[in-house]
Amino acid sequence: MKSISLKEEIDTTRESSLVFGDAIKILRSLPSHSVDHCITDPPYNISGYDHKKKIGWLQSNEVWTKEKNFSKIDAGWDKFSDDDYLSFTKDWLFEVARVVKPNGNIIVFGSYHNIYQIGTILQNLNRKLINSIIWYKRNAFPNVTQRMLCESTEHIIWAVNETKKNAKNWIFNYKKLKEINGGIQMRNMWDIPSTSISEKRHGKHPSQKPVELINRLVVGTSNKGDIIIDPFMGSGTLPVVAQMTGRKFIGIDNNKHYCKLALKRINDSGIASSGFVA
Ligand SMILES: C[S@@+](CC[C@H](N)C(=O)[O-])C[C@H]1O[C@@H](n2cnc3c(N)ncnc32)[C@H](O)[C@@H]1O
């Protein structure tokens, strides 16, 4: 296999690439219909959430980060005004719908803060929605405020890059997912713990997703040899899983530190976690 290096642009979409740069700019440089699928976990715009009042989730997180030394997301890349977030999300989703092939899969992560906007934008783009998946984190931060339910889920929208009328033959590896699920039909509520410390041994990213979670999405909705783009790869979980399962990837992030972390993880062939299936 060709070794992966960090680039600032993409020479060809036929090879795996890790790219340091702005997602929208890089997406705009790619030809239409040049990748098979997109699986991505964009900024949720929760870092600035309720900053002044510090109620609910933020305060709860703060107790855990100060007293228990957990890491939370409070990053510049995750802070937008409401208007800026909406136009940013519209711009990158529009580009993703352009570069992914017709009937390719588009899979996007979010939380209750942003997932409805993402769903609405995909519907306005007239893309066919296939499923929403709930990722249930049984070990999520407890909520100490007693003013709301303890937030323990993230949401994933699975859409097909076609209109509702014309969508057909999208990839869904039903049998593979059934096999992963011990021979039982896979449902859309996935009980997978938050990312383990061992998966963070190359360095920390505040929203690193578990390999097991990304693994289900990759093997369930793509075939070996397919090219999957992740415009917001962070620590590179999508590229890592794509490589381990025989897919190609285009991973983009505008933070060099995270790009280097992704590179380290990709080059560590022993990264597989429990629950991993090729
Ligand atoms: C939610 S994190 C992704 C985490 C990833 N799924 C993982 O497992 O590590 C979103 C990432 O988007 C990156 N990002 C934010 N704005 C960006 C932009 N305009 N272009 C490229 N990357 C961006 C951030 O640096 C951050 O690493």
PDB file of C-alpha atoms and ligand atoms in Angstrom:
ATOM      1  CA  MET A   1       0.000   0.000   0.000  1.00  0.00           C
ATOM      2  CA  LYS A   2       1.202   3.542  -0.857  1.00  0.00           C
ATOM      3  CA  SER A   3       2.211   5.471   2.270  1.00  0.00           C
ATOM      4  CA  ILE A   4       0.022   8.451   3.147  1.00  0.00           C
ATOM      5  CA  SER A   5       1.444  11.950   3.514  1.00  0.00           C
ATOM      6  CA  LEU A   6      -0.165  15.262   4.407  1.00  0.00           C
ATOM      7  CA  LYS A   7      -1.044  17.459   1.411  1.00  0.00           C
ATOM      8  CA  GLU A   8      -2.557  20.881   0.895  1.00  0.00           C
ATOM      9  CA  GLU A   9      -4.470  19.907  -2.221  1.00  0.00           C
ATOM     10  CA  ILE A  10      -5.712  16.735  -3.902  1.00  0.00           C
ATOM     11  CA  ASP A  11      -3.952  15.479  -7.049  1.00  0.00           C
ATOM     12  CA  THR A  12      -6.455  12.753  -7.816  1.00  0.00           C
ATOM     13  CA  THR A  13      -9.574  11.450  -6.147  1.00  0.00           C
ATOM     14  CA  ARG A  14      -8.558   7.898  -7.089  1.00  0.00           C
ATOM     15  CA  GLU A  15      -5.973   7.623  -4.286  1.00  0.00           C
ATOM     16  CA  SER A  16      -6.383   8.023  -0.527  1.00  0.00           C
ATOM     17  CA  SER A  17      -5.376  11.500   0.663  1.00  0.00           C
ATOM     18  CA  LEU A  18      -5.054  13.454   3.885  1.00  0.00           C
ATOM     19  CA  VAL A  19      -5.450  17.143   3.229  1.00  0.00           C
ATOM     20  CA  PHE A  20      -4.709  20.101   5.481  1.00  0.00           C
ATOM     21  CA  GLY A  21      -7.020  22.959   4.492  1.00  0.00           C
ATOM     22  CA  ASP A  22     -10.447  24.482   4.555  1.00  0.00           C
ATOM     23  CA  ALA A  23     -13.167  21.924   3.809  1.00  0.00           C
ATOM     24  CA  ILE A  24     -15.260  24.161   1.561  1.00  0.00           C
ATOM     25  CA  LYS A  25     -12.248  25.340  -0.433  1.00  0.00           C
ATOM     26  CA  ILE A  26     -10.977  21.778  -0.962  1.00  0.00           C
ATOM     27  CA  LEU A  27     -14.462  20.487  -1.807  1.00  0.00           C
ATOM     28  CA  ARG A  28     -14.843  23.252  -4.409  1.00  0.00           C
ATOM     29  CA  SER A  29     -11.586  22.114  -6.039  1.00  0.00           C
ATOM     30  CA  LEU A  30     -12.936  18.583  -6.637  1.00  0.00           C
ATOM     31  CA  PRO A  31     -14.728  17.496  -9.807  1.00  0.00           C
ATOM     32  CA  SER A  32     -18.453  16.751  -9.607  1.00  0.00           C
ATOM     33  CA  HIS A  33     -19.394  13.122  -8.878  1.00  0.00           C
ATOM     34  CA  SER A  34     -15.785  12.172  -8.153  1.00  0.00           C
ATOM     35  CA  VAL A  35     -16.208  10.306  -4.831  1.00  0.00           C
ATOM     36  CA  ASP A  36     -18.485   7.435  -3.867  1.00  0.00           C
ATOM     37  CA  HIS A  37     -19.698   8.501  -0.420  1.00  0.00           C
ATOM     38  CA  CYS A  38     -19.323  11.063   2.354  1.00  0.00           C
ATOM     39  CA  ILE A  39     -19.276  10.151   6.043  1.00  0.00           C
ATOM     40  CA  THR A  40     -18.624  13.169   8.222  1.00  0.00           C
ATOM     41  CA  ASP A  41     -18.836  14.644  11.690  1.00  0.00           C
ATOM     42  CA  PRO A  42     -18.866  18.444  11.257  1.00  0.00           C
ATOM     43  CA  PRO A  43     -18.601  21.136  13.960  1.00  0.00           C
ATOM     44  CA  TYR A  44     -21.875  21.107  15.978  1.00  0.00           C
ATOM     45  CA  ASN A  45     -21.580  24.767  17.083  1.00  0.00           C
ATOM     46  CA  ILE A  46     -21.897  23.824  20.750  1.00  0.00           C
ATOM     47  CA  SER A  47     -18.732  25.409  22.106  1.00  0.00           C
ATOM     48  CA  GLY A  48     -20.302  28.821  22.534  1.00  0.00           C
ATOM     49  CA  TYR A  49     -23.598  27.353  23.712  1.00  0.00           C
ATOM     50  CA  ASP A  50     -25.241  29.264  26.589  1.00  0.00           C
ATOM     51  CA  HIS A  51     -21.883  30.658  27.507  1.00  0.00           C
ATOM     52  CA  LYS A  52     -23.140  33.432  29.757  1.00  0.00           C
ATOM     53  CA  LYS A  53     -25.696  31.509  31.760  1.00  0.00           C
ATOM     54  CA  LYS A  54     -23.706  28.285  31.879  1.00  0.00           C
ATOM     55  CA  ILE A  55     -26.814  26.224  32.307  1.00  0.00           C
ATOM     56  CA  GLY A  56     -27.532  22.666  31.388  1.00  0.00           C
ATOM     57  CA  TRP A  57     -25.081  20.714  29.323  1.00  0.00           C
ATOM     58  CA  LEU A  58     -22.290  23.264  29.501  1.00  0.00           C
ATOM     59  CA  GLN A  59     -22.335  23.529  33.273  1.00  0.00           C
ATOM     60  CA  SER A  60     -22.626  19.808  33.597  1.00  0.00           C
ATOM     61  CA  ASN A  61     -19.600  19.402  31.355  1.00  0.00           C
ATOM     62  CA  GLU A  62     -17.718  21.994  33.364  1.00  0.00           C
ATOM     63  CA  VAL A  63     -18.173  20.101  36.604  1.00  0.00           C
ATOM     64  CA  TRP A  64     -16.842  17.014  34.916  1.00  0.00           C
ATOM     65  CA  THR A  65     -13.937  18.750  33.240  1.00  0.00           C
ATOM     66  CA  LYS A  66     -12.816  20.634  36.357  1.00  0.00           C
ATOM     67  CA  GLU A  67     -13.407  17.953  38.939  1.00  0.00           C
ATOM     68  CA  LYS A  68     -12.900  14.810  36.945  1.00  0.00           C
ATOM     69  CA  ASN A  69     -10.475  15.955  34.294  1.00  0.00           C
ATOM     70  CA  PHE A  70     -12.617  14.981  31.285  1.00  0.00           C
ATOM     71  CA  SER A  71     -12.001  16.883  28.049  1.00  0.00           C
ATOM     72  CA  LYS A  72     -14.891  18.938  26.610  1.00  0.00           C
ATOM     73  CA  ILE A  73     -15.343  20.749  23.344  1.00  0.00           C
ATOM     74  CA  ASP A  74     -14.589  24.430  23.711  1.00  0.00           C
ATOM     75  CA  ALA A  75     -12.782  25.166  20.500  1.00  0.00           C
ATOM     76  CA  GLY A  76     -12.632  28.095  18.093  1.00  0.00           C
ATOM     77  CA  TRP A  77     -13.491  25.753  15.216  1.00  0.00           C
ATOM     78  CA  ASP A  78     -16.792  24.974  16.906  1.00  0.00           C
ATOM     79  CA  LYS A  79     -18.018  28.543  17.565  1.00  0.00           C
ATOM     80  CA  PHE A  80     -20.210  30.335  15.013  1.00  0.00           C
ATOM     81  CA  SER A  81     -23.027  32.861  15.169  1.00  0.00           C
ATOM     82  CA  ASP A  82     -26.349  31.181  14.326  1.00  0.00           C
ATOM     83  CA  ASP A  83     -26.398  32.827  10.884  1.00  0.00           C
ATOM     84  CA  ASP A  84     -22.785  31.932  10.104  1.00  0.00           C
ATOM     85  CA  TYR A  85     -23.359  28.331  11.174  1.00  0.00           C
ATOM     86  CA  LEU A  86     -26.370  28.011   8.894  1.00  0.00           C
ATOM     87  CA  SER A  87     -24.571  29.403   5.868  1.00  0.00           C
ATOM     88  CA  PHE A  88     -21.419  27.331   6.595  1.00  0.00           C
ATOM     89  CA  THR A  89     -23.543  24.160   6.848  1.00  0.00           C
ATOM     90  CA  LYS A  90     -25.467  24.969   3.663  1.00  0.00           C
ATOM     91  CA  ASP A  91     -22.217  25.630   1.772  1.00  0.00           C
ATOM     92  CA  TRP A  92     -20.415  22.423   2.673  1.00  0.00           C
ATOM     93  CA  LEU A  93     -23.500  20.208   2.260  1.00  0.00           C
ATOM     94  CA  PHE A  94     -24.129  21.730  -1.169  1.00  0.00           C
ATOM     95  CA  GLU A  95     -20.532  20.900  -2.171  1.00  0.00           C
ATOM     96  CA  VAL A  96     -20.764  17.378  -0.746  1.00  0.00           C
ATOM     97  CA  ALA A  97     -23.948  16.775  -2.770  1.00  0.00           C
ATOM     98  CA  ARG A  98     -22.039  17.943  -5.860  1.00  0.00           C
ATOM     99  CA  VAL A  99     -18.877  15.823  -5.423  1.00  0.00           C
ATOM    100  CA  VAL A 100     -20.566  12.575  -4.302  1.00  0.00           C
ATOM    101  CA  LYS A 101     -21.776  10.351  -7.147  1.00  0.00           C
ATOM    102  CA  PRO A 102     -25.529  10.005  -7.745  1.00  0.00           C
ATOM    103  CA  ASN A 103     -26.957   7.395  -5.333  1.00  0.00           C
ATOM    104  CA  GLY A 104     -23.808   7.539  -3.186  1.00  0.00           C
ATOM    105  CA  ASN A 105     -24.392   7.700   0.545  1.00  0.00           C
ATOM    106  CA  ILE A 106     -24.129  10.909   2.586  1.00  0.00           C
ATOM    107  CA  ILE A 107     -23.906  10.322   6.320  1.00  0.00           C
ATOM    108  CA  VAL A 108     -23.716  13.231   8.749  1.00  0.00           C
ATOM    109  CA  PHE A 109     -23.328  13.369  12.529  1.00  0.00           C
ATOM    110  CA  GLY A 110     -24.921  15.917  14.830  1.00  0.00           C
ATOM    111  CA  SER A 111     -26.526  16.479  18.203  1.00  0.00           C
ATOM    112  CA  TYR A 112     -29.898  18.011  19.060  1.00  0.00           C
ATOM    113  CA  HIS A 113     -28.228  21.415  18.598  1.00  0.00           C
ATOM    114  CA  ASN A 114     -27.625  21.087  14.842  1.00  0.00           C
ATOM    115  CA  ILE A 115     -29.109  17.871  13.482  1.00  0.00           C
ATOM    116  CA  TYR A 116     -32.477  19.425  12.566  1.00  0.00           C
ATOM    117  CA  GLN A 117     -30.737  22.100  10.492  1.00  0.00           C
ATOM    118  CA  ILE A 118     -28.685  19.433   8.714  1.00  0.00           C
ATOM    119  CA  GLY A 119     -31.834  17.396   8.021  1.00  0.00           C
ATOM    120  CA  THR A 120     -33.682  20.455   6.705  1.00  0.00           C
ATOM    121  CA  ILE A 121     -30.811  21.420   4.403  1.00  0.00           C
ATOM    122  CA  LEU A 122     -30.622  17.880   3.006  1.00  0.00           C
ATOM    123  CA  GLN A 123     -34.376  17.937   2.433  1.00  0.00           C
ATOM    124  CA  ASN A 124     -34.138  21.342   0.755  1.00  0.00           C
ATOM    125  CA  LEU A 125     -31.469  19.831  -1.508  1.00  0.00           C
ATOM    126  CA  ASN A 126     -34.137  17.225  -2.280  1.00  0.00           C
ATOM    127  CA  ARG A 127     -31.924  14.335  -1.138  1.00  0.00           C
ATOM    128  CA  LYS A 128     -33.608  11.082  -0.110  1.00  0.00           C
ATOM    129  CA  LEU A 129     -33.322  10.392   3.614  1.00  0.00           C
ATOM    130  CA  ILE A 130     -32.929   6.693   4.400  1.00  0.00           C
ATOM    131  CA  ASN A 131     -32.558   6.467   8.175  1.00  0.00           C
ATOM    132  CA  SER A 132     -31.643   8.410  11.238  1.00  0.00           C
ATOM    133  CA  ILE A 133     -29.444   6.512  13.661  1.00  0.00           C
ATOM    134  CA  ILE A 134     -29.218   7.207  17.363  1.00  0.00           C
ATOM    135  CA  TRP A 135     -25.817   6.665  18.936  1.00  0.00           C
ATOM    136  CA  TYR A 136     -26.520   5.948  22.603  1.00  0.00           C
ATOM    137  CA  LYS A 137     -23.581   6.580  24.969  1.00  0.00           C
ATOM    138  CA  ARG A 138     -24.402   4.757  28.159  1.00  0.00           C
ATOM    139  CA  ASN A 139     -21.308   6.301  29.790  1.00  0.00           C
ATOM    140  CA  ALA A 140     -22.090   9.926  28.753  1.00  0.00           C
ATOM    141  CA  PHE A 141     -21.415  12.791  31.214  1.00  0.00           C
ATOM    142  CA  PRO A 142     -24.039  12.810  33.976  1.00  0.00           C
ATOM    143  CA  ASN A 143     -26.145  15.978  34.146  1.00  0.00           C
ATOM    144  CA  VAL A 144     -25.692  17.718  37.487  1.00  0.00           C
ATOM    145  CA  THR A 145     -28.091  20.655  36.972  1.00  0.00           C
ATOM    146  CA  GLN A 146     -31.310  18.655  37.364  1.00  0.00           C
ATOM    147  CA  ARG A 147     -32.922  21.043  34.852  1.00  0.00           C
ATOM    148  CA  MET A 148     -32.942  18.738  31.852  1.00  0.00           C
ATOM    149  CA  LEU A 149     -32.622  15.118  30.835  1.00  0.00           C
ATOM    150  CA  CYS A 150     -29.095  13.768  30.825  1.00  0.00           C
ATOM    151  CA  GLU A 151     -27.927  14.147  27.220  1.00  0.00           C
ATOM    152  CA  SER A 152     -26.571  10.746  26.203  1.00  0.00           C
ATOM    153  CA  THR A 153     -27.122  10.525  22.461  1.00  0.00           C
ATOM    154  CA  GLU A 154     -25.778  11.798  19.190  1.00  0.00           C
ATOM    155  CA  HIS A 155     -27.724  11.606  15.943  1.00  0.00           C
ATOM    156  CA  ILE A 156     -26.665  10.434  12.501  1.00  0.00           C
ATOM    157  CA  ILE A 157     -28.582  11.157   9.291  1.00  0.00           C
ATOM    158  CA  TRP A 158     -28.158   8.753   6.390  1.00  0.00           C
ATOM    159  CA  ALA A 159     -29.187  10.253   3.044  1.00  0.00           C
ATOM    160  CA  VAL A 160     -28.731   9.143  -0.547  1.00  0.00           C
ATOM    161  CA  ASN A 161     -27.351  11.599  -3.064  1.00  0.00           C
ATOM    162  CA  GLU A 162     -30.419  11.557  -5.294  1.00  0.00           C
ATOM    163  CA  THR A 163     -33.919  12.927  -5.289  1.00  0.00           C
ATOM    164  CA  LYS A 164     -36.643  10.979  -3.466  1.00  0.00           C
ATOM    165  CA  LYS A 165     -38.130  10.093  -6.827  1.00  0.00           C
ATOM    166  CA  ASN A 166     -34.950   8.848  -8.517  1.00  0.00           C
ATOM    167  CA  ALA A 167     -32.959   7.323  -5.647  1.00  0.00           C
ATOM    168  CA  LYS A 168     -32.177   3.660  -6.298  1.00  0.00           C
ATOM    169  CA  ASN A 169     -29.579   0.950  -5.697  1.00  0.00           C
ATOM    170  CA  TRP A 170     -27.819   2.730  -2.844  1.00  0.00           C
ATOM    171  CA  ILE A 171     -25.326   0.562  -0.991  1.00  0.00           C
ATOM    172  CA  PHE A 172     -26.628  -1.114   2.129  1.00  0.00           C
ATOM    173  CA  ASN A 173     -24.723  -4.186   3.267  1.00  0.00           C
ATOM    174  CA  TYR A 174     -27.578  -5.682   5.231  1.00  0.00           C
ATOM    175  CA  LYS A 175     -25.925  -9.065   5.795  1.00  0.00           C
ATOM    176  CA  LYS A 176     -22.659  -7.557   7.003  1.00  0.00           C
ATOM    177  CA  LEU A 177     -24.449  -5.462   9.613  1.00  0.00           C
ATOM    178  CA  LYS A 178     -26.513  -8.456  10.678  1.00  0.00           C
ATOM    179  CA  GLU A 179     -23.284 -10.435  11.107  1.00  0.00           C
ATOM    180  CA  ILE A 180     -21.787  -7.612  13.239  1.00  0.00           C
ATOM    181  CA  ASN A 181     -24.968  -7.679  15.308  1.00  0.00           C
ATOM    182  CA  GLY A 182     -24.601 -11.360  16.231  1.00  0.00           C
ATOM    183  CA  GLY A 183     -26.976 -12.635  13.512  1.00  0.00           C
ATOM    184  CA  ILE A 184     -29.839 -10.274  14.415  1.00  0.00           C
ATOM    185  CA  GLN A 185     -31.152  -7.578  12.048  1.00  0.00           C
ATOM    186  CA  MET A 186     -29.377  -4.276  12.818  1.00  0.00           C
ATOM    187  CA  ARG A 187     -31.641  -1.601  14.297  1.00  0.00           C
ATOM    188  CA  ASN A 188     -31.098   2.156  14.237  1.00  0.00           C
ATOM    189  CA  MET A 189     -30.219   2.608  17.912  1.00  0.00           C
ATOM    190  CA  TRP A 190     -26.563   1.822  18.548  1.00  0.00           C
ATOM    191  CA  ASP A 191     -25.394   1.323  22.103  1.00  0.00           C
ATOM    192  CA  ILE A 192     -21.663   1.998  21.855  1.00  0.00           C
ATOM    193  CA  PRO A 193     -19.618   3.565  24.686  1.00  0.00           C
ATOM    194  CA  SER A 194     -17.761   6.862  24.171  1.00  0.00           C
ATOM    195  CA  THR A 195     -14.269   6.617  22.656  1.00  0.00           C
ATOM    196  CA  SER A 196     -11.947   4.586  24.871  1.00  0.00           C
ATOM    197  CA  ILE A 197      -8.669   5.945  26.227  1.00  0.00           C
ATOM    198  CA  SER A 198      -6.756   3.300  24.268  1.00  0.00           C
ATOM    199  CA  GLU A 199      -8.068   4.783  20.990  1.00  0.00           C
ATOM    200  CA  LYS A 200      -6.673   8.150  22.126  1.00  0.00           C
ATOM    201  CA  ARG A 201      -3.149   6.881  22.674  1.00  0.00           C
ATOM    202  CA  HIS A 202      -1.763   8.954  19.788  1.00  0.00           C
ATOM    203  CA  GLY A 203      -3.217  12.190  21.178  1.00  0.00           C
ATOM    204  CA  LYS A 204      -6.542  13.738  22.152  1.00  0.00           C
ATOM    205  CA  HIS A 205      -9.284  15.211  20.033  1.00  0.00           C
ATOM    206  CA  PRO A 206     -12.330  16.525  21.941  1.00  0.00           C
ATOM    207  CA  SER A 207     -14.865  14.838  19.674  1.00  0.00           C
ATOM    208  CA  GLN A 208     -13.062  11.727  18.510  1.00  0.00           C
ATOM    209  CA  LYS A 209     -15.582   9.076  17.494  1.00  0.00           C
ATOM    210  CA  PRO A 210     -15.176   5.397  18.445  1.00  0.00           C
ATOM    211  CA  VAL A 211     -13.750   3.084  15.772  1.00  0.00           C
ATOM    212  CA  GLU A 212     -16.630   0.643  16.389  1.00  0.00           C
ATOM    213  CA  LEU A 213     -19.218   3.300  15.504  1.00  0.00           C
ATOM    214  CA  ILE A 214     -17.512   4.473  12.310  1.00  0.00           C
ATOM    215  CA  ASN A 215     -16.801   0.837  11.393  1.00  0.00           C
ATOM    216  CA  ARG A 216     -20.544   0.045  11.314  1.00  0.00           C
ATOM    217  CA  LEU A 217     -21.213   2.996   9.026  1.00  0.00           C
ATOM    218  CA  VAL A 218     -18.331   2.204   6.679  1.00  0.00           C
ATOM    219  CA  VAL A 219     -18.967  -1.526   6.237  1.00  0.00           C
ATOM    220  CA  GLY A 220     -22.743  -1.023   6.178  1.00  0.00           C
ATOM    221  CA  THR A 221     -22.888   1.673   3.521  1.00  0.00           C
ATOM    222  CA  SER A 222     -19.853   1.258   1.233  1.00  0.00           C
ATOM    223  CA  ASN A 223     -17.975  -1.461  -0.625  1.00  0.00           C
ATOM    224  CA  LYS A 224     -14.275  -2.296  -0.682  1.00  0.00           C
ATOM    225  CA  GLY A 225     -12.420   0.004  -3.101  1.00  0.00           C
ATOM    226  CA  ASP A 226     -14.981   2.838  -2.717  1.00  0.00           C
ATOM    227  CA  ILE A 227     -13.710   6.378  -2.043  1.00  0.00           C
ATOM    228  CA  ILE A 228     -15.202   7.995   1.066  1.00  0.00           C
ATOM    229  CA  ILE A 229     -14.690  11.688   1.794  1.00  0.00           C
ATOM    230  CA  ASP A 230     -14.678  13.189   5.297  1.00  0.00           C
ATOM    231  CA  PRO A 231     -14.297  16.995   5.049  1.00  0.00           C
ATOM    232  CA  PHE A 232     -14.021  17.302   8.864  1.00  0.00           C
ATOM    233  CA  MET A 233     -11.884  14.294   9.772  1.00  0.00           C
ATOM    234  CA  GLY A 234     -10.509  15.541  13.140  1.00  0.00           C
ATOM    235  CA  SER A 235      -8.292  12.799  14.535  1.00  0.00           C
ATOM    236  CA  GLY A 236      -8.919  10.742  11.396  1.00  0.00           C
ATOM    237  CA  THR A 237     -11.294   8.032  12.598  1.00  0.00           C
ATOM    238  CA  LEU A 238     -12.986   7.774   9.187  1.00  0.00           C
ATOM    239  CA  PRO A 239      -9.668   7.464   7.276  1.00  0.00           C
ATOM    240  CA  VAL A 240      -8.393   4.909   9.832  1.00  0.00           C
ATOM    241  CA  VAL A 241     -11.488   2.715   9.439  1.00  0.00           C
ATOM    242  CA  ALA A 242     -11.579   3.180   5.652  1.00  0.00           C
ATOM    243  CA  GLN A 243      -7.992   1.979   5.421  1.00  0.00           C
ATOM    244  CA  MET A 244      -8.577  -0.990   7.734  1.00  0.00           C
ATOM    245  CA  THR A 245     -11.606  -2.100   5.708  1.00  0.00           C
ATOM    246  CA  GLY A 246     -10.130  -1.758   2.198  1.00  0.00           C
ATOM    247  CA  ARG A 247     -11.836   1.530   1.237  1.00  0.00           C
ATOM    248  CA  LYS A 248     -10.071   4.674  -0.019  1.00  0.00           C
ATOM    249  CA  PHE A 249     -10.481   7.986   1.754  1.00  0.00           C
ATOM    250  CA  ILE A 250     -10.131  11.722   1.407  1.00  0.00           C
ATOM    251  CA  GLY A 251      -9.727  13.189   4.888  1.00  0.00           C
ATOM    252  CA  ILE A 252      -9.683  16.980   5.316  1.00  0.00           C
ATOM    253  CA  ASP A 253      -9.141  19.168   8.377  1.00  0.00           C
ATOM    254  CA  ASN A 254      -8.043  22.784   8.748  1.00  0.00           C
ATOM    255  CA  ASN A 255      -6.157  22.132  11.981  1.00  0.00           C
ATOM    256  CA  LYS A 256      -2.582  20.940  11.383  1.00  0.00           C
ATOM    257  CA  HIS A 257      -2.272  19.394  14.823  1.00  0.00           C
ATOM    258  CA  TYR A 258      -5.308  17.168  14.126  1.00  0.00           C
ATOM    259  CA  CYS A 259      -4.001  16.322  10.639  1.00  0.00           C
ATOM    260  CA  LYS A 260      -0.744  15.081  12.185  1.00  0.00           C
ATOM    261  CA  LEU A 261      -2.692  13.092  14.761  1.00  0.00           C
ATOM    262  CA  ALA A 262      -4.721  11.492  11.951  1.00  0.00           C
ATOM    263  CA  LEU A 263      -1.524  10.632  10.108  1.00  0.00           C
ATOM    264  CA  LYS A 264      -0.083   8.915  13.200  1.00  0.00           C
ATOM    265  CA  ARG A 265      -3.266   6.898  13.669  1.00  0.00           C
ATOM    266  CA  ILE A 266      -3.381   5.838  10.016  1.00  0.00           C
ATOM    267  CA  ASN A 267       0.212   4.677  10.158  1.00  0.00           C
ATOM    268  CA  ASP A 268      -0.445   2.574  13.261  1.00  0.00           C
ATOM    269  CA  SER A 269      -1.630  -0.691  11.787  1.00  0.00           C
ATOM    270  CA  GLY A 270      -2.525  -2.114  15.206  1.00  0.00           C
ATOM    271  CA  ILE A 271      -5.230   0.446  15.925  1.00  0.00           C
ATOM    272  CA  ALA A 272      -8.229  -1.899  15.622  1.00  0.00           C
ATOM    273  CA  SER A 273     -10.487  -1.852  18.658  1.00  0.00           C
ATOM    274  CA  SER A 274     -12.925  -4.342  20.085  1.00  0.00           C
ATOM    275  CA  GLY A 275     -16.008  -4.596  17.902  1.00  0.00           C
ATOM    276  CA  PHE A 276     -14.029  -4.008  14.694  1.00  0.00           C
ATOM    277  CA  VAL A 277     -15.069  -5.941  11.563  1.00  0.00           C
ATOM    278  CA  ALA A 278     -13.289  -5.710   8.180  1.00  0.00           C
TER     279      ALA A 278
HETATM  280  C1  LIG B   1     -16.396  17.085  15.244  1.00  0.00           C
HETATM  281  S1  LIG B   1     -14.720  17.169  14.751  1.00  0.00           S
HETATM  282  C2  LIG B   1     -14.456  15.644  13.890  1.00  0.00           C
HETATM  283  C3  LIG B   1     -13.982  14.537  14.800  1.00  0.00           C
HETATM  284  C4  LIG B   1     -13.715  13.236  14.070  1.00  0.00           C
HETATM  285  N1  LIG B   1     -14.941  12.572  13.672  1.00  0.00           N
HETATM  286  C5  LIG B   1     -12.862  12.271  14.890  1.00  0.00           C
HETATM  287  O1  LIG B   1     -13.267  11.111  15.069  1.00  0.00           O
HETATM  288  O2  LIG B   1     -11.820  12.682  15.374  1.00  0.00           O
HETATM  289  C6  LIG B   1     -14.789  18.384  13.495  1.00  0.00           C
HETATM  290  C7  LIG B   1     -13.445  18.769  12.899  1.00  0.00           C
HETATM  291  O3  LIG B   1     -13.701  19.734  11.875  1.00  0.00           O
HETATM  292  C8  LIG B   1     -12.552  20.558  11.767  1.00  0.00           C
HETATM  293  N2  LIG B   1     -12.979  21.783  11.051  1.00  0.00           N
HETATM  294  C9  LIG B   1     -13.755  22.795  11.501  1.00  0.00           C
HETATM  295  N3  LIG B   1     -13.973  23.705  10.540  1.00  0.00           N
HETATM  296  C10 LIG B   1     -13.311  23.257   9.431  1.00  0.00           C
HETATM  297  C11 LIG B   1     -13.167  23.745   8.103  1.00  0.00           C
HETATM  298  N4  LIG B   1     -13.733  24.894   7.705  1.00  0.00           N
HETATM  299  N5  LIG B   1     -12.444  23.020   7.244  1.00  0.00           N
HETATM  300  C12 LIG B   1     -11.849  21.844   7.615  1.00  0.00           C
HETATM  301  N6  LIG B   1     -11.956  21.335   8.855  1.00  0.00           N
HETATM  302  C13 LIG B   1     -12.678  22.026   9.764  1.00  0.00           C
HETATM  303  C14 LIG B   1     -12.085  20.770  13.199  1.00  0.00           C
HETATM  304  O4  LIG B   1     -10.718  21.096  13.245  1.00  0.00           O
HETATM  305  C15 LIG B   1     -12.426  19.429  13.846  1.00  0.00           C
HETATM  306  O5  LIG B   1     -11.286  18.605  13.944  1.00  0.00           O
END
